[in-house]
Amino acid sequence: SEMCIRDSRYGALFQAIIALPAFYLVTLGNVTLVWVVMVVGISLGVQSMLGPQCALLPELFGSQHRFTGVALSRELSAVLAGGFAPMIGVALLAATGHSWLVPAIYSLVLALISFGTTFFTPETNGRDLLLVEDAS
């Protein structure tokens, strides 16, 4: 689990690092650059967070609450953060005269929040995940 936490940190940090350059490159209107940004951002950034997340989240909950805990924590956060993100992005664009910088900063802030929360994730190494008292 510790390895998963470290790896997910790298993915979130990578997303934070590329947020501003990626948004700028997309605004240039070059289709090849847009493809490169999307492939690199999704394959290296998003997937390097998703893989460890799939291993880490089930370990955070005891066996009696694992399915519900993972479903609520992952899917509810996806609805709240991911579901409203496009609307927030459009509102930011409209409010700032279509400046790419503001949605890029929004993306950067979300990546930094993801990065920061990994430091508060409990370590599950050495715990018996079948015991209810070992659930986080």
Coordinates of N, CA and C in Angstrom, one line a residue:
S1 N 0.8 -1.2 0.0 CA 0.0 0.0 0.0 C 0.9 1.3 0.0
E2 N 2.0 1.2 0.7 CA 2.8 2.4 0.7 C 3.3 2.8 -0.7
M3 N 3.6 1.7 -1.4 CA 4.1 2.0 -2.8 C 3.0 2.6 -3.6
C4 N 1.7 2.2 -3.4 CA 0.6 2.8 -4.1 C 0.4 4.3 -3.7
I5 N 0.6 4.6 -2.5 CA 0.5 6.0 -2.1 C 1.6 6.8 -2.7
R6 N 2.8 6.3 -2.8 CA 3.9 7.1 -3.4 C 3.6 7.3 -4.9
D7 N 3.1 6.2 -5.6 CA 2.9 6.3 -7.0 C 1.7 7.3 -7.3
S8 N 0.7 7.3 -6.5 CA -0.4 8.2 -6.7 C 0.0 9.6 -6.5
R9 N 0.9 9.8 -5.6 CA 1.5 11.2 -5.4 C 2.2 11.7 -6.6
Y10 N 2.9 10.8 -7.3 CA 3.6 11.2 -8.5 C 2.7 11.6 -9.6
G11 N 1.6 10.8 -9.7 CA 0.6 11.1 -10.7 C -0.1 12.5 -10.5
A12 N -0.4 12.8 -9.3 CA -1.0 14.0 -8.9 C 0.0 15.2 -9.1
L13 N 1.2 14.9 -8.7 CA 2.2 16.0 -8.9 C 2.5 16.2 -10.4
F14 N 2.5 15.1 -11.2 CA 2.7 15.3 -12.6 C 1.5 16.1 -13.2
Q15 N 0.3 15.8 -12.8 CA -0.8 16.6 -13.3 C -0.7 18.1 -12.9
A16 N -0.2 18.4 -11.7 CA 0.0 19.8 -11.3 C 1.1 20.4 -12.2
I17 N 2.1 19.7 -12.5 CA 3.2 20.3 -13.2 C 2.8 20.6 -14.7
I18 N 2.0 19.7 -15.3 CA 1.7 19.9 -16.7 C 0.4 20.8 -16.9
A19 N -0.3 21.1 -15.8 CA -1.6 21.8 -16.0 C -1.4 23.1 -16.8
L20 N -0.6 24.0 -16.4 CA -0.5 25.3 -17.2 C 0.1 25.1 -18.6
P21 N 1.2 24.3 -18.8 CA 1.6 24.1 -20.2 C 0.6 23.4 -21.0
A22 N -0.1 22.4 -20.5 CA -1.0 21.7 -21.3 C -2.2 22.5 -21.8
F23 N -2.7 23.4 -20.9 CA -3.8 24.2 -21.3 C -3.3 25.2 -22.4
Y24 N -2.1 25.7 -22.2 CA -1.6 26.7 -23.2 C -1.4 26.0 -24.5
L25 N -0.8 24.8 -24.5 CA -0.6 24.1 -25.8 C -1.9 23.8 -26.5
V26 N -3.0 23.5 -25.8 CA -4.3 23.2 -26.4 C -4.8 24.5 -27.1
T27 N -4.5 25.7 -26.5 CA -5.1 26.9 -27.1 C -4.4 27.3 -28.4
L28 N -3.3 26.6 -28.7 CA -2.5 27.0 -30.0 C -3.3 26.5 -31.2
G29 N -4.2 25.6 -31.0 CA -5.0 25.1 -32.2 C -4.4 24.1 -33.0
N30 N -3.3 23.6 -32.7 CA -2.6 22.5 -33.4 C -3.1 21.2 -33.0
V31 N -3.7 20.4 -33.9 CA -4.4 19.2 -33.6 C -3.4 18.2 -33.0
T32 N -2.2 18.1 -33.6 CA -1.2 17.2 -33.1 C -0.9 17.5 -31.6
L33 N -0.7 18.8 -31.3 CA -0.4 19.1 -29.9 C -1.5 18.8 -29.0
V34 N -2.8 19.0 -29.4 CA -3.9 18.6 -28.6 C -3.9 17.1 -28.3
W35 N -3.6 16.3 -29.3 CA -3.5 14.8 -29.2 C -2.4 14.5 -28.2
V36 N -1.2 15.1 -28.3 CA -0.1 14.8 -27.4 C -0.5 15.2 -26.0
V37 N -1.1 16.3 -25.8 CA -1.5 16.8 -24.5 C -2.5 15.8 -23.9
M38 N -3.4 15.4 -24.6 CA -4.5 14.4 -24.1 C -3.9 13.1 -23.8
V39 N -3.0 12.6 -24.7 CA -2.4 11.2 -24.5 C -1.5 11.2 -23.3
V40 N -0.6 12.2 -23.2 CA 0.3 12.3 -22.1 C -0.4 12.6 -20.8
G41 N -1.4 13.5 -20.8 CA -2.1 13.9 -19.6 C -2.9 12.7 -19.1
I42 N -3.6 12.0 -20.0 CA -4.4 10.9 -19.5 C -3.6 9.6 -19.2
S43 N -2.7 9.3 -20.1 CA -1.9 8.0 -19.9 C -0.9 8.1 -18.7
L44 N -0.2 9.2 -18.6 CA 0.8 9.4 -17.5 C 0.2 10.0 -16.3
G45 N -0.7 11.0 -16.4 CA -1.2 11.6 -15.2 C -2.4 10.9 -14.6
V46 N -3.4 10.8 -15.3 CA -4.7 10.3 -14.8 C -4.5 8.8 -14.5
Q47 N -3.9 8.0 -15.4 CA -3.8 6.6 -15.1 C -2.8 6.2 -14.0
S48 N -1.8 7.1 -13.8 CA -0.9 6.8 -12.7 C -1.5 7.1 -11.4
M49 N -2.6 7.8 -11.4 CA -3.4 8.0 -10.1 C -4.5 6.9 -10.0
L50 N -5.1 6.5 -11.1 CA -6.2 5.5 -11.1 C -5.7 4.2 -10.7
G51 N -4.6 3.7 -11.2 CA -4.0 2.4 -10.9 C -3.8 2.2 -9.4
P52 N -3.1 3.0 -8.8 CA -2.9 2.9 -7.3 C -4.2 3.1 -6.5
Q53 N -5.0 3.9 -7.0 CA -6.3 4.2 -6.3 C -7.1 2.9 -6.3
C54 N -7.1 2.1 -7.3 CA -7.9 0.9 -7.4 C -7.3 -0.1 -6.4
A55 N -6.1 -0.1 -6.1 CA -5.5 -1.0 -5.1 C -5.6 -0.4 -3.7
L56 N -5.5 0.9 -3.6 CA -5.5 1.5 -2.2 C -6.9 1.6 -1.6
L57 N -7.9 2.0 -2.3 CA -9.2 2.2 -1.7 C -9.8 1.0 -1.0
P58 N -9.7 -0.2 -1.6 CA -10.3 -1.4 -0.9 C -9.5 -1.7 0.4
E59 N -8.3 -1.3 0.5 CA -7.5 -1.6 1.7 C -7.9 -0.6 2.8
L60 N -8.5 0.4 2.5 CA -8.9 1.4 3.5 C -10.1 1.0 4.4
F61 N -10.8 0.0 3.9 CA -12.1 -0.4 4.5 C -12.0 -1.9 4.9
G62 N -12.6 -2.2 6.1 CA -12.7 -3.6 6.5 C -13.6 -4.4 5.5
S63 N -13.5 -5.7 5.6 CA -14.3 -6.5 4.6 C -15.8 -6.3 4.7
Q64 N -16.3 -6.0 5.8 CA -17.8 -5.8 5.9 C -18.3 -4.5 5.3
H65 N -17.4 -3.6 5.2 CA -17.8 -2.3 4.6 C -17.0 -1.9 3.4
R66 N -16.3 -2.8 2.8 CA -15.4 -2.5 1.7 C -16.1 -2.0 0.5
F67 N -17.1 -2.7 0.0 CA -17.8 -2.3 -1.2 C -18.5 -1.0 -1.0
T68 N -19.2 -0.8 0.1 CA -19.9 0.5 0.3 C -18.9 1.6 0.5
G69 N -17.8 1.4 1.2 CA -16.8 2.4 1.4 C -16.1 2.9 0.2
V70 N -15.7 1.9 -0.7 CA -15.1 2.3 -1.9 C -16.1 3.0 -2.8
A71 N -17.3 2.4 -3.0 CA -18.3 3.0 -3.8 C -18.6 4.4 -3.4
L72 N -18.9 4.6 -2.2 CA -19.2 6.0 -1.7 C -18.1 7.0 -1.9
S73 N -16.9 6.5 -1.4 CA -15.8 7.5 -1.5 C -15.3 7.8 -2.9
R74 N -15.3 6.8 -3.7 CA -14.8 7.0 -5.1 C -15.8 7.7 -6.0
E75 N -17.0 7.1 -6.0 CA -18.1 7.5 -6.9 C -18.7 8.9 -6.5
L76 N -18.9 9.1 -5.2 CA -19.5 10.3 -4.7 C -18.5 11.5 -5.0
S77 N -17.2 11.2 -4.8 CA -16.2 12.3 -5.1 C -16.1 12.5 -6.6
A78 N -16.3 11.5 -7.4 CA -16.3 11.6 -8.8 C -17.4 12.5 -9.3
V79 N -18.6 12.3 -8.7 CA -19.7 13.1 -9.0 C -19.5 14.6 -8.6
L80 N -19.1 14.8 -7.4 CA -18.9 16.1 -6.9 C -17.8 16.9 -7.6
A81 N -16.7 16.2 -7.7 CA -15.5 16.9 -8.3 C -15.5 16.9 -9.8
G82 N -15.7 15.7 -10.3 CA -15.7 15.5 -11.8 C -17.0 16.0 -12.5
G83 N -18.1 15.8 -11.9 CA -19.4 16.1 -12.5 C -19.6 17.6 -12.7
F84 N -19.1 18.4 -11.7 CA -19.3 19.8 -11.8 C -18.1 20.5 -12.5
A85 N -17.0 19.8 -12.7 CA -15.8 20.4 -13.2 C -16.1 21.1 -14.6
P86 N -16.8 20.4 -15.6 CA -17.0 21.1 -16.8 C -17.8 22.3 -16.7
M87 N -18.8 22.3 -15.9 CA -19.6 23.5 -15.7 C -18.8 24.6 -15.0
I88 N -18.0 24.3 -14.1 CA -17.1 25.3 -13.4 C -16.1 25.8 -14.5
G89 N -15.6 25.0 -15.3 CA -14.6 25.4 -16.3 C -15.3 26.4 -17.3
V90 N -16.5 26.1 -17.8 CA -17.2 27.0 -18.7 C -17.5 28.3 -18.0
A91 N -17.9 28.2 -16.7 CA -18.2 29.5 -16.0 C -17.0 30.3 -15.8
L92 N -15.8 29.7 -15.6 CA -14.6 30.4 -15.4 C -14.2 31.1 -16.8
L93 N -14.3 30.3 -17.9 CA -14.0 30.9 -19.2 C -14.9 32.1 -19.5
A94 N -16.2 31.9 -19.2 CA -17.1 33.0 -19.5 C -16.9 34.2 -18.6
A95 N -16.5 34.0 -17.4 CA -16.3 35.1 -16.5 C -15.0 35.9 -16.8
T96 N -14.0 35.2 -17.4 CA -12.7 35.8 -17.6 C -12.4 36.2 -19.1
G97 N -13.5 36.2 -19.9 CA -13.2 36.5 -21.3 C -12.5 35.5 -22.1
H98 N -12.8 34.2 -21.7 CA -12.2 33.1 -22.4 C -10.7 33.0 -22.3
S99 N -10.2 33.3 -21.1 CA -8.8 33.2 -20.8 C -8.5 31.7 -20.4
W100 N -7.5 31.1 -21.0 CA -7.2 29.7 -20.7 C -6.5 29.6 -19.4
L101 N -6.0 30.6 -18.9 CA -5.2 30.6 -17.6 C -6.0 30.2 -16.4
V102 N -7.2 30.7 -16.3 CA -8.1 30.5 -15.1 C -8.5 29.0 -15.0
P103 N -9.0 28.4 -16.1 CA -9.3 26.9 -16.0 C -8.0 26.1 -15.7
A104 N -6.9 26.6 -16.2 CA -5.6 25.9 -16.0 C -5.2 26.0 -14.5
I105 N -5.4 27.1 -13.9 CA -5.2 27.3 -12.5 C -6.1 26.4 -11.7
Y106 N -7.4 26.4 -12.1 CA -8.4 25.5 -11.4 C -7.9 24.0 -11.5
S107 N -7.5 23.6 -12.6 CA -6.9 22.2 -12.8 C -5.7 22.0 -11.9
L108 N -4.8 23.0 -11.9 CA -3.6 22.9 -11.0 C -4.0 22.8 -9.5
V109 N -5.0 23.6 -9.1 CA -5.4 23.6 -7.7 C -6.0 22.2 -7.3
L110 N -6.8 21.6 -8.2 CA -7.4 20.3 -8.0 C -6.3 19.2 -7.9
A111 N -5.3 19.3 -8.8 CA -4.1 18.4 -8.7 C -3.4 18.5 -7.4
L112 N -3.2 19.8 -7.0 CA -2.4 20.0 -5.7 C -3.2 19.5 -4.5
I113 N -4.6 19.6 -4.6 CA -5.4 19.1 -3.5 C -5.3 17.5 -3.5
S114 N -5.3 16.9 -4.6 CA -5.1 15.5 -4.7 C -3.7 15.1 -4.2
F115 N -2.7 15.8 -4.5 CA -1.4 15.5 -4.0 C -1.3 15.7 -2.5
G116 N -1.9 16.7 -2.0 CA -1.9 17.0 -0.6 C -2.6 15.9 0.3
T117 N -3.7 15.4 -0.3 CA -4.5 14.5 0.5 C -3.8 13.1 0.6
T118 N -2.9 12.8 -0.3 CA -2.2 11.5 -0.2 C -1.4 11.5 1.1
F119 N -1.0 12.6 1.7 CA -0.2 12.6 2.9 C -1.0 12.2 4.1
F120 N -2.4 12.3 4.0 CA -3.2 12.0 5.1 C -3.9 10.6 5.0
T121 N -3.6 9.9 4.0 CA -4.1 8.6 3.8 C -3.4 7.6 4.7
P122 N -4.2 6.8 5.5 CA -3.6 5.9 6.5 C -2.9 4.8 5.8
E123 N -1.8 4.3 6.4 CA -1.1 3.2 5.9 C -1.8 1.9 6.3
T124 N -1.9 1.0 5.4 CA -2.6 -0.3 5.6 C -1.7 -1.5 5.7
N125 N -0.4 -1.2 5.5 CA 0.6 -2.3 5.5 C 0.6 -3.0 6.9
G126 N 0.5 -4.3 6.9 CA 0.6 -5.1 8.2 C -0.8 -5.3 8.9
R127 N -1.8 -4.7 8.3 CA -3.1 -4.8 9.0 C -3.9 -6.0 8.4
D128 N -4.7 -6.7 9.2 CA -5.5 -7.8 8.8 C -6.8 -7.2 8.2
L129 N -7.0 -7.1 6.9 CA -8.1 -6.4 6.4 C -9.4 -7.2 6.5
L130 N -9.3 -8.4 7.1 CA -10.6 -9.2 7.4 C -11.2 -8.8 8.7
L131 N -10.4 -8.2 9.6 CA -10.9 -7.8 10.9 C -11.6 -6.4 10.8
V132 N -12.8 -6.4 11.4 CA -13.5 -5.1 11.4 C -12.8 -4.0 12.2
E133 N -12.1 -4.3 13.3 CA -11.4 -3.3 14.0 C -10.2 -2.7 13.3
D134 N -9.7 -3.4 12.2 CA -8.6 -2.9 11.4 C -9.1 -2.0 10.3
A135 N -10.4 -1.8 10.1 CA -10.9 -0.9 9.1 C -10.5 0.5 9.5
S136 N -10.3 1.3 8.5 CA -9.9 2.7 8.8 C -11.0 3.5 9.4

